[in-house]
mmCIF file with all atom_site columns, C-alpha atoms in Angstrom:
data_model
loop_
_atom_site.group_PDB
_atom_site.id
_atom_site.type_symbol
_atom_site.label_atom_id
_atom_site.label_alt_id
_atom_site.label_comp_id
_atom_site.label_asym_id
_atom_site.label_entity_id
_atom_site.label_seq_id
_atom_site.pdbx_PDB_ins_code
_atom_site.Cartn_x
_atom_site.Cartn_y
_atom_site.Cartn_z
_atom_site.occupancy
_atom_site.B_iso_or_equiv
_atom_site.pdbx_formal_charge
_atom_site.auth_seq_id
_atom_site.auth_comp_id
_atom_site.auth_asym_id
_atom_site.auth_atom_id
_atom_site.pdbx_PDB_model_num
ATOM 1   C CA . THR A 1 1   ? -41.888 -102.315 -96.987  1.00 49.00 ? 164 THR A CA 1
ATOM 2   C CA . GLU A 1 2   ? -39.261 -100.032 -98.531  1.00 51.00 ? 165 GLU A CA 1
ATOM 3   C CA . ASN A 1 3   ? -37.783 -99.190  -95.116  1.00 54.00 ? 166 ASN A CA 1
ATOM 4   C CA . ILE A 1 4   ? -37.447 -102.888 -94.347  1.00 57.00 ? 167 ILE A CA 1
ATOM 5   C CA . LEU A 1 5   ? -35.843 -103.588 -97.714  1.00 62.00 ? 168 LEU A CA 1
ATOM 6   C CA . SER A 1 6   ? -33.395 -100.681 -97.496  1.00 62.00 ? 169 SER A CA 1
ATOM 7   C CA . GLY A 1 7   ? -32.100 -102.203 -94.247  1.00 62.00 ? 170 GLY A CA 1
ATOM 8   C CA . SER A 1 8   ? -31.629 -105.577 -95.980  1.00 76.00 ? 171 SER A CA 1
ATOM 9   C CA . PRO A 1 9   ? -29.351 -104.913 -98.973  1.00 80.00 ? 172 PRO A CA 1
ATOM 10  C CA . GLN A 1 10  ? -28.534 -108.625 -99.413  1.00 86.00 ? 173 GLN A CA 1
ATOM 11  C CA . LEU A 1 11  ? -32.177 -109.758 -99.515  1.00 89.00 ? 174 LEU A CA 1
ATOM 12  C CA . GLU A 1 12  ? -32.876 -111.577 -102.806 1.00 93.00 ? 175 GLU A CA 1
ATOM 13  C CA . THR A 1 13  ? -36.176 -113.333 -102.059 1.00 94.00 ? 176 THR A CA 1
ATOM 14  C CA . LEU A 1 14  ? -39.120 -111.676 -100.368 1.00 91.00 ? 177 LEU A CA 1
ATOM 15  C CA . VAL A 1 15  ? -41.945 -113.983 -99.281  1.00 91.00 ? 178 VAL A CA 1
ATOM 16  C CA . LEU A 1 16  ? -45.141 -112.358 -98.077  1.00 87.00 ? 179 LEU A CA 1
ATOM 17  C CA . GLU A 1 17  ? -47.370 -114.946 -96.470  1.00 87.00 ? 180 GLU A CA 1
ATOM 18  C CA . ASP A 1 18  ? -50.853 -114.348 -95.063  1.00 83.00 ? 181 ASP A CA 1
ATOM 19  C CA . CYS A 1 19  ? -50.701 -110.574 -95.547  1.00 77.00 ? 182 CYS A CA 1
ATOM 20  C CA . TYR A 1 20  ? -53.419 -107.989 -95.242  1.00 73.00 ? 183 TYR A CA 1
ATOM 21  C CA . GLY A 1 21  ? -53.874 -104.262 -94.859  1.00 73.00 ? 184 GLY A CA 1
ATOM 22  C CA . PHE A 1 22  ? -51.984 -102.803 -97.806  1.00 75.00 ? 185 PHE A CA 1
ATOM 23  C CA . SER A 1 23  ? -52.896 -101.484 -101.251 1.00 78.00 ? 186 SER A CA 1
ATOM 24  C CA . LEU A 1 24  ? -49.450 -101.027 -102.829 1.00 84.00 ? 187 LEU A CA 1
ATOM 25  C CA . LEU A 1 25  ? -46.390 -103.249 -102.878 1.00 86.00 ? 188 LEU A CA 1
ATOM 26  C CA . ASP A 1 26  ? -43.656 -100.845 -103.971 1.00 89.00 ? 189 ASP A CA 1
ATOM 27  C CA . ILE A 1 27  ? -40.500 -102.929 -104.196 1.00 90.00 ? 190 ILE A CA 1
ATOM 28  C CA . THR A 1 28  ? -37.813 -100.896 -105.925 1.00 88.00 ? 191 THR A CA 1
ATOM 29  C CA . SER A 1 29  ? -34.843 -102.484 -104.165 1.00 88.00 ? 192 SER A CA 1
ATOM 30  C CA . LYS A 1 30  ? -32.281 -103.669 -106.699 1.00 90.00 ? 193 LYS A CA 1
ATOM 31  C CA . SER A 1 31  ? -31.354 -106.671 -104.527 1.00 91.00 ? 194 SER A CA 1
ATOM 32  C CA . VAL A 1 32  ? -34.829 -108.274 -104.397 1.00 92.00 ? 195 VAL A CA 1
ATOM 33  C CA . LYS A 1 33  ? -35.079 -110.608 -107.394 1.00 95.00 ? 196 LYS A CA 1
ATOM 34  C CA . ASN A 1 34  ? -37.841 -112.998 -106.273 1.00 96.00 ? 197 ASN A CA 1
ATOM 35  C CA . LEU A 1 35  ? -41.261 -112.063 -104.939 1.00 94.00 ? 198 LEU A CA 1
ATOM 36  C CA . VAL A 1 36  ? -43.656 -114.652 -103.529 1.00 94.00 ? 199 VAL A CA 1
ATOM 37  C CA . LEU A 1 37  ? -47.196 -113.946 -102.376 1.00 89.00 ? 200 LEU A CA 1
ATOM 38  C CA . SER A 1 38  ? -48.398 -116.992 -100.517 1.00 86.00 ? 201 SER A CA 1
ATOM 39  C CA . GLY A 1 39  ? -51.281 -117.822 -98.265  1.00 77.00 ? 202 GLY A CA 1
ATOM 40  C CA . TYR A 1 40  ? -54.204 -115.551 -97.589  1.00 66.00 ? 203 TYR A CA 1
ATOM 41  C CA . VAL A 1 41  ? -53.756 -112.133 -99.235  1.00 66.00 ? 204 VAL A CA 1
ATOM 42  C CA . VAL A 1 42  ? -56.318 -109.497 -98.264  1.00 63.00 ? 205 VAL A CA 1
ATOM 43  C CA . ALA A 1 43  ? -56.496 -105.868 -99.331  1.00 56.00 ? 206 ALA A CA 1
ATOM 44  C CA . TYR A 1 44  ? -57.185 -103.074 -96.883  1.00 50.00 ? 207 TYR A CA 1
ATOM 45  C CA . ASP A 1 45  ? -60.805 -103.646 -95.885  1.00 52.00 ? 208 ASP A CA 1
ATOM 46  C CA . GLU A 1 46  ? -62.157 -106.394 -98.167  1.00 50.00 ? 209 GLU A CA 1
ATOM 47  C CA . SER A 1 47  ? -64.463 -104.003 -100.024 1.00 51.00 ? 210 SER A CA 1
ATOM 48  C CA . GLU A 1 48  ? -65.234 -104.093 -103.710 1.00 47.00 ? 211 GLU A CA 1
ATOM 49  C CA . SER A 1 49  ? -62.863 -101.196 -104.340 1.00 53.00 ? 212 SER A CA 1
ATOM 50  C CA . ASP A 1 50  ? -59.875 -103.032 -102.849 1.00 66.00 ? 213 ASP A CA 1
ATOM 51  C CA . ILE A 1 51  ? -57.079 -103.322 -105.333 1.00 77.00 ? 214 ILE A CA 1
ATOM 52  C CA . ILE A 1 52  ? -53.502 -104.266 -104.559 1.00 81.00 ? 215 ILE A CA 1
ATOM 53  C CA . ARG A 1 53  ? -50.947 -102.831 -106.974 1.00 86.00 ? 216 ARG A CA 1
ATOM 54  C CA . ILE A 1 54  ? -47.499 -104.357 -107.399 1.00 89.00 ? 217 ILE A CA 1
ATOM 55  C CA . ASN A 1 55  ? -44.680 -102.085 -108.498 1.00 92.00 ? 218 ASN A CA 1
ATOM 56  C CA . ALA A 1 56  ? -41.523 -104.184 -108.602 1.00 92.00 ? 219 ALA A CA 1
ATOM 57  C CA . PRO A 1 57  ? -39.398 -103.179 -111.605 1.00 94.00 ? 220 PRO A CA 1
ATOM 58  C CA . ASN A 1 58  ? -36.327 -105.212 -110.613 1.00 94.00 ? 221 ASN A CA 1
ATOM 59  C CA . ILE A 1 59  ? -37.770 -108.605 -109.730 1.00 95.00 ? 222 ILE A CA 1
ATOM 60  C CA . LEU A 1 60  ? -36.955 -111.520 -112.014 1.00 97.00 ? 223 LEU A CA 1
ATOM 61  C CA . SER A 1 61  ? -39.406 -114.056 -110.585 1.00 97.00 ? 224 SER A CA 1
ATOM 62  C CA . LEU A 1 62  ? -42.980 -113.667 -109.309 1.00 95.00 ? 225 LEU A CA 1
ATOM 63  C CA . THR A 1 63  ? -45.050 -116.373 -107.654 1.00 94.00 ? 226 THR A CA 1
ATOM 64  C CA . ILE A 1 64  ? -48.635 -115.842 -106.585 1.00 89.00 ? 227 ILE A CA 1
ATOM 65  C CA . GLU A 1 65  ? -49.950 -118.885 -104.748 1.00 87.00 ? 228 GLU A CA 1
ATOM 66  C CA . ALA A 1 66  ? -52.648 -117.473 -102.612 1.00 77.00 ? 229 ALA A CA 1
ATOM 67  C CA . GLU A 1 67  ? -56.272 -117.054 -101.825 1.00 78.00 ? 230 GLU A CA 1
ATOM 68  C CA . LEU A 1 68  ? -56.871 -113.523 -103.016 1.00 74.00 ? 231 LEU A CA 1
ATOM 69  C CA . VAL A 1 69  ? -59.579 -111.870 -100.935 1.00 70.00 ? 232 VAL A CA 1
ATOM 70  C CA . LEU A 1 70  ? -59.671 -108.647 -102.879 1.00 67.00 ? 233 LEU A CA 1
ATOM 71  C CA . TRP A 1 71  ? -61.284 -107.155 -105.937 1.00 65.00 ? 234 TRP A CA 1
ATOM 72  C CA . LYS A 1 72  ? -58.207 -107.032 -108.149 1.00 73.00 ? 235 LYS A CA 1
ATOM 73  C CA . LEU A 1 73  ? -54.447 -107.489 -108.117 1.00 78.00 ? 236 LEU A CA 1
ATOM 74  C CA . LEU A 1 74  ? -52.670 -105.269 -110.646 1.00 84.00 ? 237 LEU A CA 1
ATOM 75  C CA . LEU A 1 75  ? -49.113 -105.520 -111.917 1.00 88.00 ? 238 LEU A CA 1
ATOM 76  C CA . VAL A 1 76  ? -48.027 -101.890 -112.327 1.00 90.00 ? 239 VAL A CA 1
ATOM 77  C CA . ASN A 1 77  ? -44.381 -102.419 -113.294 1.00 92.00 ? 240 ASN A CA 1
ATOM 78  C CA . VAL A 1 78  ? -42.664 -105.794 -113.471 1.00 93.00 ? 241 VAL A CA 1
ATOM 79  C CA . SER A 1 79  ? -40.514 -104.928 -116.496 1.00 94.00 ? 242 SER A CA 1
ATOM 80  C CA . SER A 1 80  ? -37.513 -107.109 -115.514 1.00 96.00 ? 243 SER A CA 1
ATOM 81  C CA . LEU A 1 81  ? -39.625 -110.192 -114.849 1.00 95.00 ? 244 LEU A CA 1
ATOM 82  C CA . VAL A 1 82  ? -38.573 -113.353 -116.726 1.00 97.00 ? 245 VAL A CA 1
ATOM 83  C CA . LYS A 1 83  ? -40.527 -116.017 -114.812 1.00 96.00 ? 246 LYS A CA 1
ATOM 84  C CA . ALA A 1 84  ? -44.024 -115.997 -113.347 1.00 92.00 ? 247 ALA A CA 1
ATOM 85  C CA . ASN A 1 85  ? -46.036 -118.700 -111.602 1.00 91.00 ? 248 ASN A CA 1
ATOM 86  C CA . LEU A 1 86  ? -49.741 -117.987 -111.084 1.00 86.00 ? 249 LEU A CA 1
ATOM 87  C CA . ASN A 1 87  ? -51.494 -120.515 -108.892 1.00 85.00 ? 250 ASN A CA 1
ATOM 88  C CA . TYR A 1 88  ? -54.051 -118.554 -106.922 1.00 80.00 ? 251 TYR A CA 1
ATOM 89  C CA . VAL A 1 89  ? -57.750 -118.781 -106.195 1.00 77.00 ? 252 VAL A CA 1
ATOM 90  C CA . PHE A 1 90  ? -60.403 -116.230 -105.364 1.00 72.00 ? 253 PHE A CA 1
ATOM 91  C CA . PRO A 1 91  ? -62.665 -117.154 -102.454 1.00 67.00 ? 254 PRO A CA 1
ATOM 92  C CA . SER A 1 92  ? -66.102 -118.590 -103.025 1.00 63.00 ? 255 SER A CA 1
ATOM 93  C CA . PRO A 1 93  ? -68.965 -116.113 -103.530 1.00 61.00 ? 256 PRO A CA 1
ATOM 94  C CA . ARG A 1 94  ? -70.191 -117.131 -100.082 1.00 58.00 ? 257 ARG A CA 1
ATOM 95  C CA . HIS A 1 95  ? -67.083 -115.560 -98.528  1.00 58.00 ? 258 HIS A CA 1
ATOM 96  C CA . HIS A 1 96  ? -66.741 -112.697 -101.024 1.00 61.00 ? 259 HIS A CA 1
ATOM 97  C CA . PRO A 1 97  ? -70.176 -112.113 -102.587 1.00 62.00 ? 260 PRO A CA 1
ATOM 98  C CA . THR A 1 98  ? -69.050 -109.262 -104.861 1.00 63.00 ? 261 THR A CA 1
ATOM 99  C CA . MET A 1 99  ? -66.478 -111.400 -106.697 1.00 65.00 ? 262 MET A CA 1
ATOM 100 C CA . THR A 1 100 ? -67.718 -112.604 -110.069 1.00 70.00 ? 263 THR A CA 1
ATOM 101 C CA . LYS A 1 101 ? -66.294 -115.050 -112.585 1.00 72.00 ? 264 LYS A CA 1
ATOM 102 C CA . GLU A 1 102 ? -65.868 -112.096 -114.948 1.00 75.00 ? 265 GLU A CA 1
ATOM 103 C CA . ALA A 1 103 ? -63.707 -110.305 -112.370 1.00 72.00 ? 266 ALA A CA 1
ATOM 104 C CA . GLU A 1 104 ? -61.597 -113.457 -111.930 1.00 74.00 ? 267 GLU A CA 1
ATOM 105 C CA . GLN A 1 105 ? -61.206 -113.743 -115.707 1.00 74.00 ? 268 GLN A CA 1
ATOM 106 C CA . ASP A 1 106 ? -60.312 -110.063 -115.994 1.00 76.00 ? 269 ASP A CA 1
ATOM 107 C CA . THR A 1 107 ? -57.608 -110.449 -113.355 1.00 76.00 ? 270 THR A CA 1
ATOM 108 C CA . LEU A 1 108 ? -56.005 -113.459 -115.057 1.00 76.00 ? 271 LEU A CA 1
ATOM 109 C CA . LYS A 1 109 ? -56.331 -111.798 -118.466 1.00 77.00 ? 272 LYS A CA 1
ATOM 110 C CA . GLY A 1 110 ? -54.669 -108.674 -117.024 1.00 78.00 ? 273 GLY A CA 1
ATOM 111 C CA . PHE A 1 111 ? -51.803 -110.777 -115.679 1.00 78.00 ? 274 PHE A CA 1
ATOM 112 C CA . ILE A 1 112 ? -51.286 -112.449 -119.035 1.00 78.00 ? 275 ILE A CA 1
ATOM 113 C CA . MET A 1 113 ? -51.351 -109.130 -120.889 1.00 80.00 ? 276 MET A CA 1
ATOM 114 C CA . ASN A 1 114 ? -48.867 -107.560 -118.441 1.00 82.00 ? 277 ASN A CA 1
ATOM 115 C CA . LEU A 1 115 ? -46.606 -110.623 -118.646 1.00 84.00 ? 278 LEU A CA 1
ATOM 116 C CA . GLY A 1 116 ? -46.232 -110.686 -122.431 1.00 84.00 ? 279 GLY A CA 1
ATOM 117 C CA . HIS A 1 117 ? -42.476 -110.092 -122.091 1.00 89.00 ? 280 HIS A CA 1
ATOM 118 C CA . VAL A 1 118 ? -41.960 -112.989 -119.649 1.00 90.00 ? 281 VAL A CA 1
ATOM 119 C CA . LYS A 1 119 ? -39.973 -115.973 -120.943 1.00 93.00 ? 282 LYS A CA 1
ATOM 120 C CA . GLU A 1 120 ? -41.622 -118.536 -118.652 1.00 92.00 ? 283 GLU A CA 1
ATOM 121 C CA . LEU A 1 121 ? -45.244 -118.368 -117.501 1.00 86.00 ? 284 LEU A CA 1
ATOM 122 C CA . GLN A 1 122 ? -46.833 -121.140 -115.449 1.00 87.00 ? 285 GLN A CA 1
ATOM 123 C CA . ILE A 1 123 ? -50.557 -121.109 -114.770 1.00 82.00 ? 286 ILE A CA 1
ATOM 124 C CA . GLY A 1 124 ? -51.293 -123.570 -112.008 1.00 79.00 ? 287 GLY A CA 1
ATOM 125 C CA . TYR A 1 125 ? -54.145 -125.836 -111.122 1.00 72.00 ? 288 TYR A CA 1
ATOM 126 C CA . LEU A 1 126 ? -55.977 -123.289 -108.980 1.00 68.00 ? 289 LEU A CA 1
ATOM 127 C CA . CYS A 1 127 ? -56.307 -120.979 -112.009 1.00 70.00 ? 290 CYS A CA 1
ATOM 128 C CA . SER A 1 128 ? -57.354 -123.833 -114.300 1.00 64.00 ? 291 SER A CA 1
ATOM 129 C CA . GLU A 1 129 ? -61.097 -123.064 -114.352 1.00 61.00 ? 292 GLU A CA 1
ATOM 130 C CA . VAL A 1 130 ? -60.472 -119.448 -115.292 1.00 58.00 ? 293 VAL A CA 1
ATOM 131 C CA . LYS A 1 131 ? -57.734 -120.513 -117.731 1.00 54.00 ? 294 LYS A CA 1
ATOM 132 C CA . PHE A 1 132 ? -60.169 -122.906 -119.463 1.00 51.00 ? 295 PHE A CA 1
ATOM 133 C CA . VAL A 1 133 ? -62.738 -120.122 -119.911 1.00 50.00 ? 296 VAL A CA 1
ATOM 134 C CA . LEU A 1 134 ? -60.071 -117.796 -121.357 1.00 51.00 ? 297 LEU A CA 1
ATOM 135 C CA . ILE A 1 135 ? -58.887 -120.475 -123.794 1.00 52.00 ? 298 ILE A CA 1
ATOM 136 C CA . PHE A 1 136 ? -62.468 -121.139 -124.819 1.00 45.00 ? 299 PHE A CA 1
ATOM 137 C CA . HIS A 1 137 ? -63.105 -117.435 -125.452 1.00 46.00 ? 300 HIS A CA 1
ATOM 138 C CA . PHE A 1 138 ? -59.772 -116.486 -127.026 1.00 45.00 ? 301 PHE A CA 1
ATOM 139 C CA . GLY A 1 139 ? -58.741 -119.878 -128.399 1.00 44.00 ? 302 GLY A CA 1
#
């Protein structure tokens, strides 16, 4: 993606919709301020070890509104982020039998821990079941 972004110095919003086949989103362009993952996001080969890492130190806004068909989505560096909207869902165990509720909870918990510096955090309806379990456990 970096080659695409370097050729688009005015690009402020990057929307990745229905993407698959990558394990790292390395967005270091200073012009990209908004990142949106939308649709059906799949890691490289849909195995249990599939993790997508996001390194985007300059983005101000992150939206994840997707069906995540992967084991984990990790925020490596989003240090400039001020607004995040999480409204994603993992597929049913029928479609991704290795995904557990604990893994879903760990992913949301990881997001929340990595977004402690964010001024505005929205957790949408699709995350509500996991959010309820986290509230119940951590009150």
